[in-house]
Coordinates of C-alpha atoms and ligand atoms in Angstrom, one line a residue:
X126 CA 247.4 -133.0 -62.5
X127 CA 245.7 -137.0 -62.4
X128 CA 245.8 -138.6 -58.4
X129 CA 246.8 -142.3 -59.1
X130 CA 247.1 -145.7 -57.1
X131 CA 249.1 -148.8 -57.8
X132 CA 248.1 -151.6 -56.5
X133 CA 251.6 -154.0 -56.8
X134 CA 253.6 -150.4 -55.9
X135 CA 256.8 -152.5 -54.9
X136 CA 257.1 -154.9 -58.2
X137 CA 259.0 -154.5 -61.8
X138 CA 255.6 -152.8 -63.1
X139 CA 254.6 -150.6 -59.7
X140 CA 258.4 -149.3 -60.0
X141 CA 258.5 -148.6 -63.8
X142 CA 255.2 -146.3 -63.1
X143 CA 256.5 -144.6 -60.3
X144 CA 259.8 -143.9 -62.3
X145 CA 257.3 -142.7 -64.6
X146 CA 255.2 -140.2 -61.9
X147 CA 258.8 -139.2 -60.4
X148 CA 259.4 -137.7 -64.0
X149 CA 255.8 -136.4 -64.4
X150 CA 254.9 -134.7 -61.2
X151 CA 253.2 -131.7 -63.1
X152 CA 250.8 -134.9 -64.5
X153 CA 250.5 -137.3 -61.8
X154 CA 250.9 -137.7 -57.9
X155 CA 251.1 -141.5 -55.9
X156 CA 248.0 -141.0 -53.6
X157 CA 247.6 -144.9 -53.3
X158 CA 250.2 -147.3 -53.0
X159 CA 249.6 -151.0 -51.7
X160 CA 252.4 -154.2 -51.7
X161 CA 252.6 -157.3 -50.6
X162 CA 255.1 -157.7 -47.9
X163 CA 257.9 -156.4 -48.9
X164 CA 258.2 -152.9 -46.0
X165 CA 261.1 -152.0 -47.6
X166 CA 260.0 -151.3 -50.5
X167 CA 257.8 -149.5 -49.2
X168 CA 258.4 -147.4 -46.7
X169 CA 260.7 -146.3 -50.0
X170 CA 258.5 -144.9 -51.5
X171 CA 256.3 -143.8 -48.5
X172 CA 259.0 -141.1 -48.3
X173 CA 259.8 -140.4 -51.7
X174 CA 256.3 -139.9 -53.2
X175 CA 254.0 -139.1 -49.8
X176 CA 251.2 -140.9 -50.9
X177 CA 247.6 -139.8 -48.5
X178 CA 247.2 -144.3 -47.9
X179 CA 249.5 -147.3 -48.5
X180 CA 248.0 -150.9 -48.3
X181 CA 250.3 -154.0 -46.8
X182 CA 248.1 -157.7 -47.7
X183 CA 250.3 -159.2 -44.3
X184 CA 248.6 -157.7 -41.6
X185 CA 252.3 -158.5 -39.7
X186 CA 254.4 -156.4 -42.1
X187 CA 252.2 -153.4 -42.5
X188 CA 253.0 -153.6 -38.6
X189 CA 256.3 -153.0 -39.6
X190 CA 256.1 -150.3 -41.7
X191 CA 253.7 -148.2 -39.4
X192 CA 256.3 -148.6 -36.8
X193 CA 258.7 -147.3 -39.6
X194 CA 257.1 -145.4 -40.7
X195 CA 255.8 -142.9 -37.6
X196 CA 255.4 -138.9 -37.6
X197 CA 254.9 -139.6 -41.2
X198 CA 251.5 -138.6 -42.7
X199 CA 249.9 -141.4 -45.2
X200 CA 248.0 -143.6 -43.2
X201 CA 249.2 -147.2 -43.4
X202 CA 246.1 -149.8 -44.0
X203 CA 246.3 -154.1 -44.3
X204 CA 244.6 -156.7 -45.4
X205 CA 242.4 -157.5 -47.7
X206 CA 240.4 -155.0 -46.5
X207 CA 242.8 -151.9 -46.6
X208 CA 244.2 -153.5 -50.4
X209 CA 240.0 -152.0 -50.9
X210 CA 240.9 -149.6 -49.6
X211 CA 243.2 -147.9 -51.0
X212 CA 241.9 -149.3 -55.0
X213 CA 238.3 -147.2 -54.2
X214 CA 240.4 -144.0 -52.1
X215 CA 237.7 -141.0 -53.3
X216 CA 241.0 -138.5 -54.5
X217 CA 242.2 -141.7 -57.1
X218 CA 241.4 -140.8 -61.2
X219 CA 243.0 -143.9 -62.0
X220 CA 244.4 -147.0 -60.8
X221 CA 246.9 -148.9 -62.4
X222 CA 246.7 -152.9 -61.5
X223 CA 249.8 -154.1 -61.5
X224 CA 249.8 -157.2 -58.7
X225 CA 250.8 -160.6 -59.8
X226 CA 248.5 -163.4 -59.7
X227 CA 245.0 -164.0 -58.6
X228 CA 245.2 -162.2 -56.1
X229 CA 244.6 -158.7 -57.7
X230 CA 241.0 -160.1 -58.6
X231 CA 239.3 -158.6 -55.8
X232 CA 240.5 -154.8 -55.3
X233 CA 240.8 -154.3 -58.6
X234 CA 237.1 -155.1 -59.1
X235 CA 236.6 -153.4 -56.1
X236 CA 238.1 -150.1 -58.4
X237 CA 236.0 -150.4 -61.5
X238 CA 232.4 -150.9 -59.4
X239 CA 233.9 -147.4 -57.2
X240 CA 234.0 -146.5 -60.7
X241 CA 238.5 -145.8 -60.9
X242 CA 239.4 -145.8 -65.0
X243 CA 241.9 -148.2 -64.6
X244 CA 245.2 -149.3 -66.7
X245 CA 245.0 -153.1 -66.3
X246 CA 249.1 -154.9 -66.2
X247 CA 247.2 -158.1 -63.7
X248 CA 246.0 -160.3 -66.9
X249 CA 245.8 -162.7 -64.0
X250 CA 241.6 -161.5 -63.1
X251 CA 241.0 -161.3 -66.8
X252 CA 241.0 -164.1 -67.5
X253 CA 239.5 -165.5 -64.4
X254 CA 236.5 -163.2 -64.7
X255 CA 236.9 -161.2 -68.0
X256 CA 233.3 -161.4 -69.4
X257 CA 232.4 -159.8 -65.5
X258 CA 235.5 -157.2 -65.0
X259 CA 233.8 -156.3 -68.7
X260 CA 230.8 -156.2 -67.5
X261 CA 230.8 -153.9 -64.2
X262 CA 233.4 -151.1 -66.2
X263 CA 230.7 -150.9 -69.4
X264 CA 227.8 -150.4 -66.0
X265 CA 229.9 -148.3 -64.1
X266 CA 231.1 -146.1 -67.0
X267 CA 234.7 -147.7 -66.6
X268 CA 237.2 -147.7 -69.2
X269 CA 239.8 -149.8 -69.0
X270 CA 243.2 -149.4 -70.5
X271 CA 245.8 -152.5 -71.6
X272 CA 249.2 -151.8 -70.5
X273 CA 250.5 -155.8 -71.4
X274 CA 253.0 -154.8 -74.0
X275 CA 250.9 -157.3 -76.6
X276 CA 247.3 -155.5 -76.1
X277 CA 248.5 -151.9 -75.7
X278 CA 249.8 -153.1 -79.2
X279 CA 247.0 -153.8 -80.0
X280 CA 244.6 -150.9 -78.5
X281 CA 247.4 -148.6 -80.3
X282 CA 246.9 -150.3 -83.6
X283 CA 242.7 -150.7 -83.3
X284 CA 242.7 -146.6 -83.1
X285 CA 241.0 -145.1 -85.6
X286 CA 239.4 -148.2 -87.2
X287 CA 236.2 -150.1 -87.0
X288 CA 236.2 -153.3 -84.6
X289 CA 233.9 -154.3 -87.6
X290 CA 236.7 -154.5 -89.8
X291 CA 239.4 -156.1 -87.5
X292 CA 239.9 -160.0 -89.3
X293 CA 242.3 -161.4 -86.6
X294 CA 244.5 -160.2 -84.0
X295 CA 247.9 -160.9 -83.9
X296 CA 249.9 -161.8 -80.8
X297 CA 253.8 -161.8 -80.8
X298 CA 255.4 -163.8 -78.3
X299 CA 259.4 -163.8 -77.2
X300 CA 259.5 -167.8 -76.7
X301 CA 261.0 -167.0 -73.2
X302 CA 264.8 -168.0 -73.0
X303 CA 264.1 -172.2 -73.4
X304 CA 262.9 -171.0 -76.7
X305 CA 265.4 -173.4 -78.4
X306 CA 265.4 -176.1 -76.3
X307 CA 264.9 -179.9 -77.1
X308 CA 261.8 -182.1 -75.2
X309 CA 264.5 -183.7 -73.8
X310 CA 266.3 -180.7 -72.6
X311 CA 263.0 -179.0 -71.1
X312 CA 262.7 -182.0 -69.1
X313 CA 266.1 -180.5 -67.3
X314 CA 265.8 -176.9 -67.3
X315 CA 266.6 -175.4 -64.2
X316 CA 264.7 -172.7 -62.2
X317 CA 268.0 -170.0 -63.2
X318 CA 267.5 -171.1 -66.7
X319 CA 263.8 -170.6 -67.2
X320 CA 264.5 -167.3 -65.5
X321 CA 266.5 -165.2 -67.9
X322 CA 264.6 -164.1 -70.2
X323 CA 266.3 -162.8 -72.9
X324 CA 264.1 -159.3 -74.4
X325 CA 262.8 -158.2 -70.6
X326 CA 262.9 -157.9 -67.0
X327 CA 259.9 -158.6 -64.7
X328 CA 258.7 -160.7 -61.2
X329 CA 259.6 -164.3 -61.7
X330 CA 255.5 -165.7 -61.8
X331 CA 255.4 -163.8 -65.2
X332 CA 259.0 -164.8 -66.4
X333 CA 258.2 -168.3 -65.9
X334 CA 254.9 -168.2 -67.6
X335 CA 257.2 -166.5 -70.7
X336 CA 259.6 -169.8 -70.2
X337 CA 256.5 -172.5 -70.7
X338 CA 254.3 -169.7 -73.0
X339 CA 251.6 -169.9 -70.2
X340 CA 251.4 -166.2 -70.7
X341 CA 251.3 -166.3 -73.9
X342 CA 248.3 -169.0 -72.9
X343 CA 246.5 -165.7 -70.3
X344 CA 247.4 -163.4 -73.1
X345 CA 245.0 -164.9 -75.5
X346 CA 242.5 -165.2 -72.9
X347 CA 243.0 -161.4 -71.9
X348 CA 242.8 -159.9 -75.8
X349 CA 239.6 -161.7 -76.1
X350 CA 238.0 -160.2 -73.4
X351 CA 239.8 -156.4 -72.8
X352 CA 238.8 -156.6 -77.0
X353 CA 235.2 -158.7 -78.0
X354 CA 237.4 -160.8 -79.6
X355 CA 236.5 -164.3 -80.1
X356 CA 239.1 -167.0 -80.2
X357 CA 239.3 -167.8 -83.3
X358 CA 240.3 -164.9 -84.6
X359 CA 243.6 -164.5 -82.0
X360 CA 246.5 -166.4 -83.2
X361 CA 249.8 -165.7 -81.8
X362 CA 253.6 -165.5 -83.6
X363 CA 256.3 -166.4 -81.8
X364 CA 259.0 -163.1 -82.8
X365 CA 262.0 -163.7 -81.1
X366 CA 263.1 -160.0 -80.8
X367 CA 260.4 -158.4 -79.0
X368 CA 260.7 -155.1 -81.1
X369 CA 256.7 -155.8 -83.0
X370 CA 254.2 -155.9 -80.5
X371 CA 251.5 -157.4 -82.1
X372 CA 249.9 -157.0 -85.0
X373 CA 245.9 -156.0 -86.4
X374 CA 244.9 -157.2 -89.8
X375 CA 241.5 -155.8 -91.4
X376 CA 238.9 -156.5 -93.6
X377 CA 241.3 -155.4 -97.0
X378 CA 244.4 -157.5 -95.1
X379 CA 245.8 -153.8 -93.8
X380 CA 248.4 -155.5 -91.0
X381 CA 248.8 -152.5 -88.6
X382 CA 251.7 -153.4 -86.0
X383 CA 253.1 -151.2 -82.8
X384 CA 257.2 -151.7 -82.6
X385 CA 259.6 -150.1 -80.1
X386 CA 262.5 -151.5 -78.0
X387 CA 261.2 -153.8 -75.6
X388 CA 260.6 -151.1 -72.3
X389 CA 257.6 -151.5 -70.0
X390 CA 257.3 -147.9 -69.6
X391 CA 256.2 -147.2 -72.6
X392 CA 252.7 -149.2 -72.7
X393 CA 252.7 -148.1 -69.1
X394 CA 252.9 -144.0 -70.3
X395 CA 250.4 -144.6 -72.5
X396 CA 247.8 -146.3 -70.6
X397 CA 248.4 -143.6 -67.6
X398 CA 248.0 -140.7 -70.6
X399 CA 245.9 -142.0 -72.8
X400 CA 245.2 -140.6 -75.7
X401 CA 248.6 -137.9 -75.3
X402 CA 252.1 -139.6 -75.4
X403 CA 254.2 -138.5 -73.2
X404 CA 257.8 -137.4 -74.2
X405 CA 260.0 -140.6 -72.3
X406 CA 263.7 -140.0 -72.5
X407 CA 264.1 -143.5 -74.2
X408 CA 266.5 -144.9 -76.5
X409 CA 264.4 -144.7 -80.1
X410 CA 264.4 -148.1 -82.0
X411 CA 267.3 -148.1 -84.6
X412 CA 265.6 -151.0 -87.2
X413 CA 269.1 -150.8 -89.7
X414 CA 271.1 -151.2 -85.7
X415 CA 269.2 -154.2 -85.6
X416 CA 268.6 -155.7 -88.8
X417 CA 266.9 -158.8 -88.7
X418 CA 263.7 -159.5 -87.2
X419 CA 263.0 -163.4 -87.0
X420 CA 258.9 -165.3 -86.8
X421 CA 258.6 -169.0 -85.8
X422 CA 255.1 -170.6 -85.4
X423 CA 254.7 -171.8 -81.3
X424 CA 255.2 -174.9 -80.6
X425 CA 252.0 -176.3 -79.0
X426 CA 254.3 -179.9 -78.1
X427 CA 257.3 -178.4 -76.0
X428 CA 255.1 -175.5 -74.6
X429 CA 251.5 -177.1 -74.7
X430 CA 251.1 -174.1 -72.1
X431 CA 249.5 -172.0 -74.9
X432 CA 247.6 -174.8 -75.8
X433 CA 245.8 -175.0 -72.4
X434 CA 245.3 -171.0 -72.9
X435 CA 243.2 -171.7 -76.1
X436 CA 241.0 -175.1 -74.8
X437 CA 240.0 -172.8 -71.0
X438 CA 239.2 -170.3 -73.8
X439 CA 236.6 -173.1 -76.1
X440 CA 235.5 -174.6 -72.2
X441 CA 234.8 -171.5 -70.8
X442 CA 232.8 -170.5 -68.1
X443 CA 235.1 -171.2 -64.8
X444 CA 237.5 -173.1 -66.5
X445 CA 239.9 -169.9 -67.6
X446 CA 239.9 -169.4 -63.7
X447 CA 240.9 -173.1 -63.1
X448 CA 243.4 -172.9 -65.5
X449 CA 245.2 -169.7 -63.5
X450 CA 245.5 -171.2 -60.4
X451 CA 246.9 -173.9 -61.3
X452 CA 249.3 -172.6 -63.1
X453 CA 250.5 -170.1 -60.1
X454 CA 250.7 -173.4 -57.7
X455 CA 252.3 -175.2 -60.2
X456 CA 254.7 -172.0 -61.5
X457 CA 255.4 -171.6 -57.8
X458 CA 256.3 -175.4 -57.0
X459 CA 258.9 -175.2 -60.0
X460 CA 260.1 -171.9 -58.0
X461 CA 260.4 -173.7 -55.1
X462 CA 262.2 -176.6 -57.2
X463 CA 259.5 -179.4 -55.8
X464 CA 258.8 -180.4 -59.5
X465 CA 260.5 -180.1 -62.8
X466 CA 259.9 -177.5 -65.8
X467 CA 257.7 -180.2 -67.1
X468 CA 255.8 -181.0 -63.9
X469 CA 254.0 -177.3 -64.4
X470 CA 251.9 -178.7 -68.2
X471 CA 251.7 -181.9 -66.6
X472 CA 249.8 -179.9 -63.7
X473 CA 248.3 -177.4 -64.9
X474 CA 246.8 -180.0 -67.2
X475 CA 245.7 -182.8 -64.8
X476 CA 243.5 -179.8 -62.4
X477 CA 241.4 -179.0 -65.8
X478 CA 240.8 -182.4 -66.9
X479 CA 239.1 -182.8 -62.9
X480 CA 237.4 -179.7 -63.6
X481 CA 233.6 -179.2 -64.1
X482 CA 233.6 -175.6 -65.1
X483 CA 230.2 -173.9 -64.4
X484 CA 229.1 -170.0 -65.5
X485 CA 231.6 -167.5 -63.9
X486 CA 228.0 -165.3 -62.8
X487 CA 229.5 -163.6 -60.0
X488 CA 232.6 -162.8 -58.4
X489 CA 232.0 -165.6 -56.4
X490 CA 231.9 -168.6 -58.7
X491 CA 235.5 -167.4 -60.1
X492 CA 237.0 -167.3 -56.6
X493 CA 235.8 -170.4 -55.6
X494 CA 237.0 -172.2 -58.6
X495 CA 240.5 -170.7 -57.7
X496 CA 240.0 -172.0 -54.1
X497 CA 239.3 -175.6 -55.8
X498 CA 242.0 -175.2 -57.8
X499 CA 244.8 -174.1 -56.5
X500 CA 243.6 -177.7 -53.7
X501 CA 243.7 -179.9 -56.5
X502 CA 246.6 -178.2 -58.5
X503 CA 248.6 -179.1 -55.1
X504 CA 247.8 -182.4 -54.6
X505 CA 248.6 -183.1 -58.3
X506 CA 252.0 -181.0 -57.5
X507 CA 252.8 -183.5 -54.1
X508 CA 251.7 -186.2 -56.6
X509 CA 254.4 -185.1 -59.1
X510 CA 257.2 -183.8 -56.2
X511 CA 256.6 -187.4 -54.2
X512 CA 260.3 -189.0 -54.4
X513 CA 260.1 -192.5 -56.7
X514 CA 260.3 -195.4 -54.2
Ligands
NAD85 P1 256.4 -158.5 -59.5 O1 256.4 -160.3 -58.1 O2 257.1 -157.8 -59.7 O3 255.4 -158.2 -58.8 C1 253.8 -158.1 -58.1 C2 253.6 -157.1 -57.0 O4 252.6 -157.9 -56.5 C3 255.0 -156.4 -55.9 O5 253.8 -155.0 -55.8 C4 253.8 -157.7 -54.6 O6 254.3 -156.7 -53.8 C5 252.2 -157.5 -55.1 N1 252.0 -158.6 -54.6 C6 252.1 -159.8 -54.9 N2 250.7 -161.1 -54.2 C7 250.3 -160.8 -53.1 C8 248.9 -160.4 -53.2 N3 249.0 -161.9 -52.6 N4 247.9 -159.9 -52.2 C9 249.0 -158.3 -52.8 N5 249.9 -158.2 -53.5 C10 250.2 -158.6 -53.9 O7 254.7 -159.0 -60.7 P2 254.8 -157.9 -62.0 O8 256.0 -158.1 -63.3 O9 255.3 -156.9 -61.8 O10 253.9 -158.0 -62.5 C11 252.6 -157.5 -61.7 C12 251.4 -158.4 -63.1 O11 251.8 -157.5 -64.2 C13 251.6 -159.3 -63.0 O12 250.2 -159.7 -63.5 C14 252.0 -159.6 -64.8 O13 251.7 -160.8 -65.2 C15 251.2 -158.3 -65.3 N6 252.7 -158.3 -66.3 C16 254.3 -157.4 -65.7 C17 254.8 -157.4 -67.2 C18 256.2 -156.9 -66.4 O14 257.4 -156.3 -67.8 N7 256.8 -157.1 -65.2 C19 254.7 -157.3 -68.7 C20 252.7 -157.7 -68.5 C21 252.4 -157.6 -68.0
MG86 MG1 253.0 -158.8 -72.2

């Protein structure tokens, strides 16, 4: 029996993970869950899964949950401390890191420091402090299994191969819902248009990241740290159908890929039960029915966020953390209809231009930059959203 903690259990990855747990109760048990403020969903999960501990980042929400769960055995914690305690539960074997954004850094790192194996969906902490997280994992003998579909594909395509033989990692990108629009059309994109992802059903933030291609920028940085492969060996190809989840090219030019219909339960299950595969009851890939798979080079002009990802990695230090924080602020401003779609890349670029990077020697370096960049990006967003006089 594997005892599981899910950080971000009420989200898209969190609920997919619980779906797997509910179907394989002889294999998995949910012992700890965390959420931000969704009391309804977490209450439902407490009643269904009876975890030992849950935590809500929002203290007022935790109070409401306590009132509703009176008489139940689950301990309800709150705030950053509550998240940290849940992430480091003594009985936990594996922590699913599925909070969205930089908010996941502290609890995920705490899990690693406590010696917990981690299944990582929450890519932003890897972007903010990848070197640090990997050093900590090595020190504690902890493995970090990728959940992100591309990184799971890379991981699966590397099994049984020597790292020295890798020539290139090729990340696939769907291109998102706006891939076919001109720059002029991108200027006027609505929130609804940007949220209509063609292949995946995900949380709002990552869906907007997919539309800007910042998701791929973040994933390049994630791949760099997950697999210890330099950026010069990481490429991106747009593959509209999201059937090939990523590829690895070896020295002899042999290319190994992982394929499947787009469903996050496949990479989640692989990370949860590595190296054994779980018999998931999902539709099979039928290539003849799909017929055609298409590929394009990414367009850095219409989608500059991918370039920003490579730039941040090349500059190094705290620059990726600054980029990530600026992106979080800009995406929220776009969702709040305060800036236009092109304003997202613009806000990130201006924040990065103003950032003076230092080494990420401690988690505080990353958190300090995160706070600085959020404030800076907030100013930029305000200047972009100010009505013209
Ligand atoms: P989501 O918005 O659906 O869920 C986010 C979860 O995090 C929720 O449980 C929410 O309560 C919690 N949360 C949000 N803000 C928080 C805060 N400040 N403090 C504590 N908890 C907080 O997001 P998602 O789509 O499930 O994505 C989660 C992570 O996984 C992201 O980093 C995303 O990039 C990554 N990811 C998601 C998918 C996907 O299919 N959804 C695929 C690959 C990677
Ligand atoms: Mg992905």
